[in-house]
């Protein structure tokens, strides 16, 4: 029987073994919808193709579901969205798909694919086509023209007659974001309940994440911007308000986490959006991420009035010299002033930090701790620096320390890179110490108590998973014992 050339199954891989998924603390705390795949699915459906999504990240153990779908629906295409850590799981699933439907064509997209392009086709026969950059129109055109015409579709990597990878680079025209349909959230099984923001990061449920812009004009050394590059395109305030209202009315969403790299980059857009939220109250709240350069007190007050609950802000390091090696405008006094302004406006603040950057020393880590603990920060996230393909630093990373480039382990929860002059074990100890010192501060503990009424759903989830959290804390305690 023929395969359906107008049908595609879109898969968000799990990225690690399903057996370990149940006890993974980050999964309990944080599961976000795959917005790229949901946007592609909505776009294809509008263009009269058929697209379904299986999200293994939200639903581990989805192999059987994928097999059943392929046997019953017989799509001619299967698509995978890949970060570096999830790419090999996608390759495994592509092999599984080909064992069921040998004629099926696999299309890979996402950050890892946009960064490494042809290398992936050369090394992984299960990858038939890679899409570079944004995927909506490229995939539509590919599905409309067919696999044999791949060379005529801009934004692809394909195999030529000799079997080598060939690419025609990025599409010359980026999409106008207001022309896109809203992501097909309804195609995500269990949405919105199956998706949860990090604990204590939202006041009410159900919550979701949402994207209203693409790209970032900055060039931090550790950041992979291979998909949307150094541009900034955004939805208008009116479109964004319609989107938020739609999430509220159709899915009952009460809190949104805007995952834009630079939510406030265009000040006027944010002003207009906030005014719409104030003039047409939906009873909703939101979080967003900003760069310190793009906020001021007037804007923050307006955001607060519009329902802004928490602002995340990239600090990365409390060592100014180290910071200056990795990002523009490394000014810790300015950052501290902006954090105080966020608090003054009545909004919670979350600092985003990284440990283990090239140039990091025990001294710089201590400076980071002192800096962070001197600020009125409500929450912080400390990730382990990981040099991703596509990030500027990746090119010369081997000159800067020891790098174990094991893609499956590159999930920012392990020190795959150890800068010159540091030891991996010591980095681990200091990492735990950082968190330990944070949680031992009475102000912080009181803040979590206050969450009983500020975010009761978080406490409910926390208590429901208490056993796993205690196991996690105990294992970390052992690691951190006796060290300071
Ligand atoms: C939200 C988010 C998350 C969420 C949800 C992830 C998801 N799959 O949607 C969560 C919190 C789970 C997450 C986790 C992680 N994330 Co994250 N995350 C993001 C963020 C901020 C937004 C993603 C998004 O929704 N973008 C908007 C949509 C529209 O874009 P998109 O997903 O890229 O999809 C477009 C194209 O890529 C392409 N495309 C994507 N998939 C496919 C598939 C096909 C078939 C086709 C044709 C095209 C295509 O078309 C889409 C539409 O145009 C991005 C940064 C960013 N601005 O994109 C980082 C980003 C993707 N994450 C990153 C990282 C490092 C991680 C983590 C490793 C770190 C961590 N511990 O948190 C984990 C990895 C988890 C995993 N197993 O994959 C890196 C990836 C770098 C890399 N090479 O791997 C990014 C790029 C941030 C950065 N600049 O460093 N993340
Ligand atoms: S880390 Fe943030 S500010 Fe820096 S390039 Fe990436 S998205 Fe832009």
Coordinates of C-alpha atoms and ligand atoms in Angstrom, one line a residue:
X1 CA 0.0 0.0 0.0
X2 CA 1.2 3.5 -0.9
X3 CA 2.3 6.0 1.8
X4 CA 0.4 9.2 2.2
X5 CA 2.6 11.9 0.8
X6 CA 0.5 14.7 2.3
X7 CA 0.9 13.4 5.9
X8 CA 3.7 13.8 8.4
X9 CA 4.3 12.6 12.0
X10 CA 6.2 15.2 14.0
X11 CA 8.2 13.8 16.9
X12 CA 9.8 15.6 19.9
X13 CA 12.4 13.0 21.1
X14 CA 12.9 12.2 24.8
X15 CA 16.6 12.6 24.7
X16 CA 17.5 10.0 27.3
X17 CA 16.4 6.6 28.3
X18 CA 12.7 6.1 29.1
X19 CA 13.6 3.9 32.1
X20 CA 15.4 6.8 33.8
X21 CA 12.8 9.4 32.9
X22 CA 10.5 8.5 35.8
X23 CA 13.0 9.4 38.4
X24 CA 14.5 12.5 36.7
X25 CA 14.0 15.5 38.9
X26 CA 14.0 18.0 36.0
X27 CA 11.1 16.2 34.3
X28 CA 9.0 16.5 37.4
X29 CA 9.8 20.2 37.6
X30 CA 9.7 21.3 34.0
X31 CA 8.0 20.1 30.9
X32 CA 7.3 22.6 28.1
X33 CA 5.4 22.1 24.9
X34 CA 7.5 21.8 21.7
X35 CA 6.4 25.1 20.2
X36 CA 8.4 24.7 17.0
X37 CA 6.6 21.5 16.1
X38 CA 3.2 22.9 17.1
X39 CA 3.8 25.9 14.9
X40 CA 4.8 23.7 12.0
X41 CA 1.8 21.4 12.5
X42 CA -0.6 24.4 12.5
X43 CA 1.0 25.9 9.3
X44 CA 0.9 22.6 7.4
X45 CA -2.7 22.0 8.4
X46 CA -3.7 25.4 7.1
X47 CA -2.0 24.5 3.8
X48 CA -4.1 21.4 3.6
X49 CA -1.5 18.9 4.7
X50 CA -2.0 16.6 7.6
X51 CA 0.4 16.7 10.6
X52 CA 0.3 15.0 14.0
X53 CA 2.7 15.3 16.9
X54 CA 4.0 12.8 19.4
X55 CA 5.9 14.4 22.3
X56 CA 8.2 11.8 23.9
X57 CA 9.5 14.5 26.2
X58 CA 6.1 14.9 27.9
X59 CA 5.2 11.2 27.4
X60 CA 8.2 8.9 27.8
X61 CA 7.7 5.4 26.5
X62 CA 6.1 6.6 23.3
X63 CA 7.9 4.1 21.0
X64 CA 4.8 1.9 20.8
X65 CA 2.6 4.9 20.1
X66 CA 4.9 5.9 17.2
X67 CA 4.9 2.3 15.8
X68 CA 1.1 2.1 16.0
X69 CA 0.7 5.5 14.3
X70 CA 3.0 4.6 11.5
X71 CA 1.3 1.3 10.8
X72 CA -2.2 2.8 10.9
X73 CA -1.6 6.1 9.2
X74 CA 1.2 5.3 6.8
X75 CA 2.7 8.8 6.5
X76 CA 5.3 9.4 3.8
X77 CA 7.2 11.7 6.2
X78 CA 8.4 11.7 9.7
X79 CA 10.0 14.8 11.3
X80 CA 12.1 15.3 14.4
X81 CA 12.9 18.4 16.4
X82 CA 16.4 18.1 17.8
X83 CA 18.6 19.8 20.4
X84 CA 22.1 18.4 20.7
X85 CA 21.1 16.2 23.7
X86 CA 18.1 14.7 21.9
X87 CA 19.5 14.2 18.4
X88 CA 20.7 10.6 18.9
X89 CA 17.3 9.6 20.3
X90 CA 15.8 11.0 17.1
X91 CA 18.2 9.0 15.0
X92 CA 17.1 5.8 16.9
X93 CA 13.5 6.7 16.3
X94 CA 14.1 7.3 12.6
X95 CA 15.6 3.8 12.4
X96 CA 12.5 2.4 14.1
X97 CA 10.3 4.3 11.6
X98 CA 12.2 2.9 8.7
X99 CA 12.0 -0.6 10.0
X100 CA 8.2 -0.3 10.0
X101 CA 7.8 1.8 6.7
X102 CA 11.0 1.4 4.7
X103 CA 9.9 4.1 2.2
X104 CA 9.3 6.8 4.8
X105 CA 11.5 9.9 4.6
X106 CA 12.9 11.4 7.7
X107 CA 13.3 15.2 8.1
X108 CA 15.3 16.6 10.9
X109 CA 15.1 20.2 12.2
X110 CA 16.0 22.3 15.3
X111 CA 19.1 23.8 16.9
X112 CA 21.5 20.9 16.6
X113 CA 20.6 20.3 12.9
X114 CA 20.8 24.0 12.0
X115 CA 24.2 24.1 13.6
X116 CA 25.8 21.0 12.1
X117 CA 24.0 20.7 8.8
X118 CA 25.7 18.4 6.3
X119 CA 27.9 16.7 8.8
X120 CA 24.8 14.9 10.2
X121 CA 23.8 13.5 6.8
X122 CA 27.3 12.3 6.2
X123 CA 27.5 10.5 9.6
X124 CA 23.9 9.3 10.0
X125 CA 22.2 7.4 7.2
X126 CA 18.9 7.5 9.0
X127 CA 18.7 11.3 8.4
X128 CA 17.3 11.8 4.9
X129 CA 16.9 15.6 5.0
X130 CA 17.9 18.3 7.3
X131 CA 16.1 21.7 7.5
X132 CA 18.2 24.7 8.3
X133 CA 16.5 27.6 10.2
X134 CA 12.8 28.0 10.6
X135 CA 10.8 25.1 9.3
X136 CA 7.2 26.0 8.4
X137 CA 7.5 27.0 4.8
X138 CA 10.5 24.9 4.0
X139 CA 8.7 21.7 5.1
X140 CA 5.5 22.7 3.3
X141 CA 7.4 23.3 0.0
X142 CA 9.3 20.0 0.4
X143 CA 6.1 18.0 1.0
X144 CA 4.4 19.7 -1.9
X145 CA 7.2 19.1 -4.3
X146 CA 8.3 15.6 -3.1
X147 CA 11.6 14.1 -1.9
X148 CA 13.1 13.9 -5.4
X149 CA 12.9 17.7 -5.7
X150 CA 14.7 18.5 -2.5
X151 CA 17.5 20.3 -4.3
X152 CA 15.0 22.9 -5.5
X153 CA 13.7 23.8 -2.0
X154 CA 15.7 26.5 -0.2
X155 CA 16.8 25.9 3.4
X156 CA 17.7 22.2 3.1
X157 CA 20.5 19.7 3.3
X158 CA 20.0 16.6 1.2
X159 CA 22.1 13.7 -0.3
X160 CA 23.3 14.1 -3.9
X161 CA 23.5 11.2 -6.4
X162 CA 27.0 10.3 -5.1
X163 CA 25.6 10.1 -1.5
X164 CA 27.3 13.2 -0.2
X165 CA 25.5 16.0 1.7
X166 CA 24.6 19.1 -0.3
X167 CA 23.0 22.3 1.0
X168 CA 21.6 25.5 -0.3
X169 CA 21.8 27.3 3.0
X170 CA 19.2 29.4 4.8
X171 CA 16.0 30.6 3.0
X172 CA 16.5 34.2 1.8
X173 CA 13.1 35.3 3.2
X174 CA 12.1 34.9 6.8
X175 CA 8.5 34.4 7.7
X176 CA 6.3 37.4 8.7
X177 CA 5.4 36.1 12.2
X178 CA 1.9 37.7 12.3
X179 CA 1.0 35.6 9.2
X180 CA 1.5 32.4 11.1
X181 CA -1.5 30.5 12.7
X182 CA -1.3 30.0 16.4
X183 CA 0.7 26.8 17.3
X184 CA -1.5 23.6 17.2
X185 CA -1.5 23.1 21.0
X186 CA -4.5 20.9 20.6
X187 CA -2.3 18.3 18.8
X188 CA -0.2 17.8 22.0
X189 CA -1.7 15.0 24.0
X190 CA -2.8 16.1 27.4
X191 CA -2.3 19.8 26.8
X192 CA -2.2 21.8 28.9
X193 CA -2.2 19.6 32.0
X194 CA 0.7 17.4 30.7
X195 CA 2.9 20.5 30.6
X196 CA 4.3 22.2 33.7
X197 CA 6.5 25.1 34.3
X198 CA 9.4 24.8 36.9
X199 CA 8.2 24.6 40.5
X200 CA 7.5 27.9 42.2
X201 CA 7.8 29.7 38.8
X202 CA 4.1 30.4 38.4
X203 CA 1.2 31.6 40.6
X204 CA -1.6 29.5 39.1
X205 CA -2.3 26.6 36.9
X206 CA -2.9 25.6 34.1
X207 CA 0.2 27.4 32.8
X208 CA 2.0 27.2 29.5
X209 CA 5.0 28.6 27.6
X210 CA 4.6 30.7 24.5
X211 CA 6.8 32.4 22.0
X212 CA 6.2 35.9 20.4
X213 CA 9.4 36.6 18.7
X214 CA 12.3 34.9 16.9
X215 CA 16.0 35.7 17.1
X216 CA 18.4 37.7 19.2
X217 CA 20.7 40.5 17.9
X218 CA 23.4 39.8 20.6
X219 CA 26.3 37.4 20.3
X220 CA 27.1 35.8 23.6
X221 CA 29.9 33.3 23.1
X222 CA 28.0 30.4 24.7
X223 CA 24.7 30.8 22.9
X224 CA 23.7 28.8 19.8
X225 CA 21.6 31.0 17.5
X226 CA 21.8 28.8 14.4
X227 CA 18.1 28.6 13.9
X228 CA 16.9 32.2 13.9
X229 CA 20.4 33.9 13.8
X230 CA 21.2 37.5 14.8
X231 CA 17.9 39.0 13.9
X232 CA 14.8 40.0 15.8
X233 CA 11.3 39.4 14.4
X234 CA 8.3 39.7 16.5
X235 CA 4.5 39.4 16.6
X236 CA 2.7 42.7 16.9
X237 CA 1.1 43.5 20.3
X238 CA -2.4 43.0 18.8
X239 CA -1.5 39.5 17.5
X240 CA 0.1 38.6 20.8
X241 CA -2.9 39.7 22.8
X242 CA -5.2 37.6 20.5
X243 CA -2.8 34.6 21.1
X244 CA -3.0 35.1 24.9
X245 CA -6.7 35.4 24.8
X246 CA -7.0 32.3 22.7
X247 CA -4.9 30.3 25.2
X248 CA -7.1 31.5 28.0
X249 CA -10.5 30.9 26.2
X250 CA -9.7 27.6 24.5
X251 CA -7.5 25.9 27.0
X252 CA -8.2 27.7 30.3
X253 CA -4.6 28.9 30.6
X254 CA -4.1 31.3 33.6
X255 CA -0.4 31.9 33.4
X256 CA 2.1 32.2 30.5
X257 CA 5.8 31.9 30.4
X258 CA 7.1 33.9 27.4
X259 CA 10.1 32.0 26.2
X260 CA 11.3 34.8 23.9
X261 CA 15.1 35.3 24.1
X262 CA 14.4 39.1 24.4
X263 CA 10.8 39.8 25.3
X264 CA 11.3 43.5 25.9
X265 CA 13.7 44.2 23.0
X266 CA 11.1 46.3 21.2
X267 CA 9.8 48.6 24.0
X268 CA 6.8 50.0 22.1
X269 CA 5.5 46.5 21.4
X270 CA 5.6 45.6 25.1
X271 CA 4.0 48.8 26.1
X272 CA 1.1 48.2 23.6
X273 CA 0.7 44.6 24.7
X274 CA 0.6 45.6 28.4
X275 CA -2.0 48.3 27.7
X276 CA -4.1 45.7 25.9
X277 CA -3.9 43.4 28.9
X278 CA -4.8 46.3 31.3
X279 CA -7.7 47.5 29.1
X280 CA -9.1 44.0 28.5
X281 CA -8.5 42.1 31.8
X282 CA -8.3 38.3 31.4
X283 CA -7.2 37.6 34.9
X284 CA -3.9 36.2 33.6
X285 CA -0.3 36.5 34.7
X286 CA 2.9 36.1 32.8
X287 CA 6.7 35.6 33.1
X288 CA 9.3 36.7 30.6
X289 CA 13.0 36.8 30.1
X290 CA 14.8 40.1 29.5
X291 CA 18.3 41.6 29.1
X292 CA 19.1 44.2 31.6
X293 CA 19.7 46.8 28.9
X294 CA 16.1 46.6 27.7
X295 CA 14.1 47.4 30.9
X296 CA 13.4 50.6 32.8
X297 CA 11.2 51.4 35.8
X298 CA 8.4 52.9 33.8
X299 CA 8.1 49.8 31.6
X300 CA 8.4 47.5 34.6
X301 CA 5.5 49.3 36.3
X302 CA 3.4 48.9 33.2
X303 CA 4.3 45.2 33.0
X304 CA 3.4 44.7 36.6
X305 CA 0.0 46.3 36.0
X306 CA -0.5 44.0 33.0
X307 CA 0.0 40.9 35.1
X308 CA 3.8 40.3 35.0
X309 CA 4.7 37.9 37.8
X310 CA 8.3 37.1 37.3
X311 CA 11.2 38.3 35.1
X312 CA 14.2 36.2 34.4
X313 CA 17.4 37.9 33.7
X314 CA 20.7 36.5 32.4
X315 CA 23.5 37.2 34.9
X316 CA 25.8 34.2 33.9
X317 CA 28.6 35.2 36.3
X318 CA 29.4 37.5 39.1
X319 CA 32.9 38.0 37.9
X320 CA 33.0 41.0 35.6
X321 CA 36.3 40.1 33.9
X322 CA 35.0 36.6 33.1
X323 CA 31.7 38.0 31.9
X324 CA 33.4 40.5 29.6
X325 CA 35.1 37.6 27.8
X326 CA 31.7 36.1 27.0
X327 CA 29.0 38.8 26.5
X328 CA 28.6 42.4 25.5
X329 CA 27.9 45.2 28.2
X330 CA 29.4 43.2 31.1
X331 CA 28.5 45.6 33.8
X332 CA 27.6 44.1 37.2
X333 CA 26.5 47.4 38.8
X334 CA 24.1 48.0 36.0
X335 CA 22.7 44.5 36.3
X336 CA 22.3 44.9 40.1
X337 CA 20.5 48.2 39.6
X338 CA 18.1 46.6 37.1
X339 CA 17.4 43.7 39.4
X340 CA 16.5 46.2 42.2
X341 CA 14.2 48.0 39.8
X342 CA 12.3 44.8 39.0
X343 CA 11.8 44.2 42.7
X344 CA 10.8 47.8 43.2
X345 CA 8.1 47.3 40.6
X346 CA 6.8 44.4 42.6
X347 CA 7.8 41.7 40.2
X348 CA 9.7 38.5 41.2
X349 CA 13.2 38.1 39.8
X350 CA 15.0 35.0 38.7
X351 CA 18.7 35.1 37.9
X352 CA 20.1 32.8 35.3
X353 CA 23.7 31.7 35.9
X354 CA 26.2 29.4 34.4
X355 CA 29.2 27.6 36.0
X356 CA 32.3 26.3 34.2
X357 CA 32.7 28.9 31.4
X358 CA 36.2 29.0 29.9
X359 CA 38.2 31.2 32.2
X360 CA 36.2 30.1 35.3
X361 CA 38.2 29.7 38.5
X362 CA 37.3 28.9 42.1
X363 CA 37.7 32.6 42.8
X364 CA 35.3 33.6 40.1
X365 CA 32.7 31.1 41.4
X366 CA 33.0 32.6 44.8
X367 CA 32.5 36.0 43.4
X368 CA 29.4 34.8 41.6
X369 CA 28.0 33.4 44.9
X370 CA 28.8 36.7 46.8
X371 CA 27.3 38.7 43.9
X372 CA 24.1 36.7 43.7
X373 CA 23.5 36.5 47.4
X374 CA 23.9 40.3 47.7
X375 CA 21.0 40.8 45.3
X376 CA 17.3 40.7 46.0
X377 CA 16.8 37.7 43.8
X378 CA 13.8 35.4 44.5
X379 CA 15.0 32.4 42.5
X380 CA 17.9 31.4 40.4
X381 CA 18.9 28.8 37.9
X382 CA 22.5 27.7 37.7
X383 CA 23.3 25.6 34.7
X384 CA 26.5 23.8 33.9
X385 CA 28.2 25.5 30.9
X386 CA 28.0 23.3 27.8
X387 CA 29.6 24.3 24.5
X388 CA 27.0 23.6 21.9
X389 CA 27.7 23.3 18.2
X390 CA 26.7 26.6 16.6
X391 CA 27.7 28.7 19.6
X392 CA 30.7 31.1 18.8
X393 CA 32.9 29.5 21.5
X394 CA 32.4 25.9 20.1
X395 CA 34.9 26.7 17.3
X396 CA 37.9 27.0 19.7
X397 CA 36.7 25.1 22.7
X398 CA 39.4 22.5 22.7
X399 CA 42.0 25.2 23.3
X400 CA 40.2 26.4 26.4
X401 CA 39.8 23.2 28.4
X402 CA 38.8 19.5 28.3
X403 CA 35.7 18.8 26.3
X404 CA 33.9 15.4 26.2
X405 CA 31.6 15.9 23.2
X406 CA 29.1 13.3 24.1
X407 CA 25.9 14.7 22.6
X408 CA 23.5 12.7 24.8
X409 CA 25.1 14.1 27.9
X410 CA 25.1 17.7 26.7
X411 CA 22.0 18.7 28.7
X412 CA 23.6 21.4 30.8
X413 CA 23.2 19.2 33.9
X414 CA 26.7 17.8 33.7
X415 CA 30.2 19.3 33.3
X416 CA 31.1 17.9 29.9
X417 CA 33.6 20.8 29.6
X418 CA 36.2 21.5 32.3
X419 CA 38.1 24.8 31.8
X420 CA 41.9 24.8 32.1
X421 CA 42.9 25.0 35.7
X422 CA 39.8 23.4 37.2
X423 CA 38.9 19.8 38.1
X424 CA 35.6 18.3 37.3
X425 CA 35.0 17.0 40.9
X426 CA 35.7 20.4 42.3
X427 CA 33.3 22.0 39.9
X428 CA 30.6 19.6 41.0
X429 CA 31.3 20.3 44.7
X430 CA 31.1 24.1 44.1
X431 CA 27.9 23.7 42.1
X432 CA 26.3 21.9 45.0
X433 CA 27.7 24.4 47.5
X434 CA 26.2 27.2 45.4
X435 CA 22.7 25.8 45.8
X436 CA 23.2 24.7 49.4
X437 CA 24.2 28.2 50.4
X438 CA 21.3 29.6 48.6
X439 CA 18.8 27.3 50.3
X440 CA 20.3 27.9 53.7
X441 CA 19.5 31.6 53.7
X442 CA 16.5 32.4 56.0
X443 CA 15.2 34.9 53.4
X444 CA 15.1 32.3 50.8
X445 CA 13.4 29.7 53.0
X446 CA 10.7 32.3 54.0
X447 CA 10.2 33.0 50.3
X448 CA 9.4 29.3 49.7
X449 CA 7.0 29.3 52.7
X450 CA 5.3 32.3 51.1
X451 CA 4.8 30.2 48.0
X452 CA 2.1 28.3 49.9
X453 CA -0.3 31.1 49.1
X454 CA 1.6 32.6 46.1
X455 CA 1.8 29.3 44.1
X456 CA -0.2 26.7 45.9
X457 CA -0.1 24.4 42.8
X458 CA 3.8 24.3 43.1
X459 CA 3.5 23.1 46.7
X460 CA 1.0 20.5 45.7
X461 CA 3.4 19.2 43.0
X462 CA 6.4 19.4 45.3
X463 CA 4.7 17.3 48.0
X464 CA 3.4 14.8 45.5
X465 CA 7.0 14.2 44.4
X466 CA 8.6 14.6 47.8
X467 CA 10.2 11.1 47.8
X468 CA 12.1 11.8 44.6
X469 CA 13.1 15.3 45.7
X470 CA 14.5 13.9 49.0
X471 CA 16.4 11.2 47.1
X472 CA 17.9 13.8 44.9
X473 CA 18.8 16.1 47.8
X474 CA 20.4 13.2 49.7
X475 CA 22.6 12.2 46.8
X476 CA 23.7 15.8 46.3
X477 CA 24.3 16.1 50.0
X478 CA 26.7 13.2 50.0
X479 CA 28.6 14.9 47.1
X480 CA 28.8 18.2 48.9
X481 CA 29.8 16.8 52.3
X482 CA 32.6 18.4 54.1
X483 CA 33.4 20.9 51.3
X484 CA 33.1 24.6 51.4
Ligands
LIG1 C1 11.6 26.6 25.3 C2 13.0 26.0 25.2 C3 13.1 24.8 25.9 C4 12.0 24.0 26.5 C5 11.2 23.3 25.5 C6 12.1 22.6 24.4 C7 11.4 22.4 23.1 N1 11.8 21.4 22.4 O1 10.6 23.1 22.6 C8 12.7 23.1 27.6 C9 12.7 23.8 28.9 C10 12.2 21.7 27.7 C11 14.1 23.2 27.0 C12 15.1 22.3 27.4 C13 16.4 22.3 26.9 N2 16.9 23.2 26.2 CO1 16.0 24.6 25.3 N3 15.2 26.1 24.6 C14 14.0 26.6 24.5 C15 14.0 27.9 23.7 C16 14.2 29.1 24.7 C17 12.8 28.2 22.9 C18 12.4 27.0 22.0 C19 11.3 27.4 21.1 O2 10.1 27.1 21.4 N4 11.5 28.2 20.1 C20 10.5 28.7 19.1 C21 10.3 27.7 18.0 C22 9.3 28.3 17.0 O3 11.5 27.5 17.4 P1 12.3 26.1 17.3 O4 11.8 25.2 18.4 O5 13.7 26.3 17.1 O6 11.6 25.5 16.0 C23 11.8 26.0 14.7 C24 13.1 25.5 13.9 O7 14.1 25.1 14.8 C25 12.6 24.5 13.0 N5 12.4 23.1 13.6 C26 12.4 22.7 14.8 N6 12.1 21.4 14.8 C27 11.9 21.0 13.6 C28 11.5 19.7 13.1 C29 11.3 19.6 11.7 C30 10.8 18.3 11.2 C31 11.5 20.7 10.9 C32 11.3 20.6 9.4 C33 11.9 22.0 11.4 C34 12.0 22.1 12.7 O8 11.3 25.0 12.7 C35 10.7 25.5 13.8 C36 9.7 26.6 13.5 O9 10.3 27.6 12.7 C37 15.2 27.8 22.8 C38 15.9 29.0 22.4 C39 15.1 29.6 21.2 N7 15.0 30.9 21.2 O10 14.7 28.9 20.3 C40 16.1 26.9 23.7 C41 17.1 26.0 23.1 C42 16.5 25.2 22.0 N8 17.4 25.0 24.2 C43 18.6 24.7 24.3 C44 19.1 23.9 25.3 C45 20.6 23.8 25.5 C46 18.3 23.1 26.2 C47 18.7 22.1 27.2 C48 19.8 21.1 26.8 C49 19.1 22.8 28.4 C50 18.3 22.7 29.6 N9 18.8 21.8 30.5 O11 17.3 23.3 29.8 C51 17.4 21.3 27.3 C52 17.3 20.1 26.3 C53 16.0 19.3 26.4 C54 16.0 18.2 25.3 N10 15.9 17.0 25.7 O12 15.9 18.6 24.2 C55 19.5 25.3 23.3 C56 19.8 24.2 22.2 C57 21.2 24.2 21.8 C58 21.5 22.9 21.3 N11 22.3 22.8 20.2 O13 21.1 21.8 21.8 C59 18.6 26.5 22.7 C60 18.7 26.8 21.2 C61 19.0 27.7 23.6 C62 20.4 28.3 23.2 N12 20.4 29.3 22.4 O14 21.3 27.8 23.7 N13 14.3 24.2 26.1
LIG2 S1 22.3 34.4 25.6 FE1 20.5 35.7 25.4 S2 21.3 37.7 24.9 FE2 23.0 36.3 24.6 S3 22.9 35.8 22.4 FE3 21.7 34.2 23.5 S4 19.6 34.9 23.5 FE4 20.9 36.7 22.9

